[in-house]
Phi, psi and omega in degrees: 000335196282336188235344194288144184189158181298147177287135180260172175299331180272348178276310195276327180304312185302318186289308185304310182305324172305306190289328187281330194275356182236123184235163185276196166283356162248033181071357177287134175275175177293142187250139171252121171279102196256103184274103198251141181256152189253007179206164176226159175301140165270081188311318193296315187296321186296330178283320176313317189267014169061035177078349193270358176225137184265142170218145185240158172239130185302157178294319181297323180296313178306321180292335186284344175271343184290114170301146177084345181256035156302130189062023177296301183316317178301322189279320183305310174296319174290332174290329186287323183308303185290354168086011160289346184200142183220094173305135176224168182281134180238012187121181172261320158230169177266043175222152178260098194311293187303315190290333176297291186294333167294334168291320175290323166295336178290312185077357186273339185274108195277322176294319179290314177299314177297323169305316172297328187283347190242022176045064172214156175233340166272108190231133183300150189290341183289330188275341189265126202282331188228143192292143190197142182294162189286147174273341180277353187273081198311323190253017184263112194247016167302138181082002188265107172300333178230077179315133182278155172269150185281354191310303186293325175293330191281296181322311176298314180310312192274328167301320187280333172303307180315310178297323192268343181226003176069015175215162183277145168287107183273359172222178181196149164223135191275147169307125170072017174060017181253122175191166171220185188322307190304319188289337187284315184295310183300314171309309187295324177299323179269004176089012168302136174242352188223144181247109166303130180210168175267184182297343182216139180249135171274129188245108169315130177270137184319330179270011178074009192251063162107188188246160172226150174270136183231128161294140170229147193230142175314139165086347176297140174242127178280178186290356174262005185089350183280131178260131187283109161258113182284123166275137176235017173237129173257127171220091181236063185297342179292331186295326182206112178283342178295348191245147181267087193293331173307298170309308170312311183284321187299321166324295187297309177313316182286331169309309192292318180288329184282336180274355178068038182237164179281147182272109184260087182291135174248127165203168193231154184314329186286351174281339177247024166268133193244004183298338179251322185205104181297343180286345173290318171302306192298320188287316177292318171280351167285313174312309177297310181306311177304324175293317170302318170297329179285318188307299190279347178292303182279326168249070190303348171267012171310129178241144172267114189225159177278161189296320178289330176295316189283330166319305198287323184290314179295315169322296181302316184293334188254008177293139179293000000 
């Protein structure tokens, strides 16, 4: 929350410049798989309904209202054409709609209402006085008497992603690493072949009575034929400035390569945003540049590939 802000043209241009500046043994630049959301809450319409009805605003429409974001999509498309960026779907919103609306209807959560009045729904945990389930976990049905099915949300997300970028997303990563088999079924029906994941997944039980932890491994294939692609390198410089993130990530890359595994780096947009504090963006980009340069220097045969390319390689390696 301290640094997060809508991306501005200068933020994403600076990020793509860093990626373009480092190339692999094949002359390909570093490539970011940018997992994108297609919509945000329409705060005005939700307020007009007295929090009884949810309305959403396409992300493209939101960007038109953000100072400094003019031309963002043109920059995104240029980055895709140059090979430094390959968007994939992260869902419709990074929001558990039912949970959020119930809190707003109740009215006792003053932090949530204050955030709403400032067109926000994500509030850092240390600001919230009482423990509650996250509003960010879009597919978390834990605690729901009648768990909602994810079908319509997934279908909306996939259709809106295609409208934004002109192609269908072949992979998907669930907000907060929380989803269950019903989500995978909905994704399969929308053509998703690869499930991006952290090292562990929280699975909400279908009866709504909590969650269970499930470890995930690169290359696992579920009974729908979807392959899991697991992140094994952490790079989050905004989360703790006391950590040497370049060195930490490099150590994890070394471990992955030592095990003859690909290094899949997990990072988030906030690490490169400068709307609230330009120093945050500058620190993140400096660390990213240092990490990428160290990787190509230490492993000159390294190859930069997209998430979907990795998925295709894994599938080919396991084919009978």
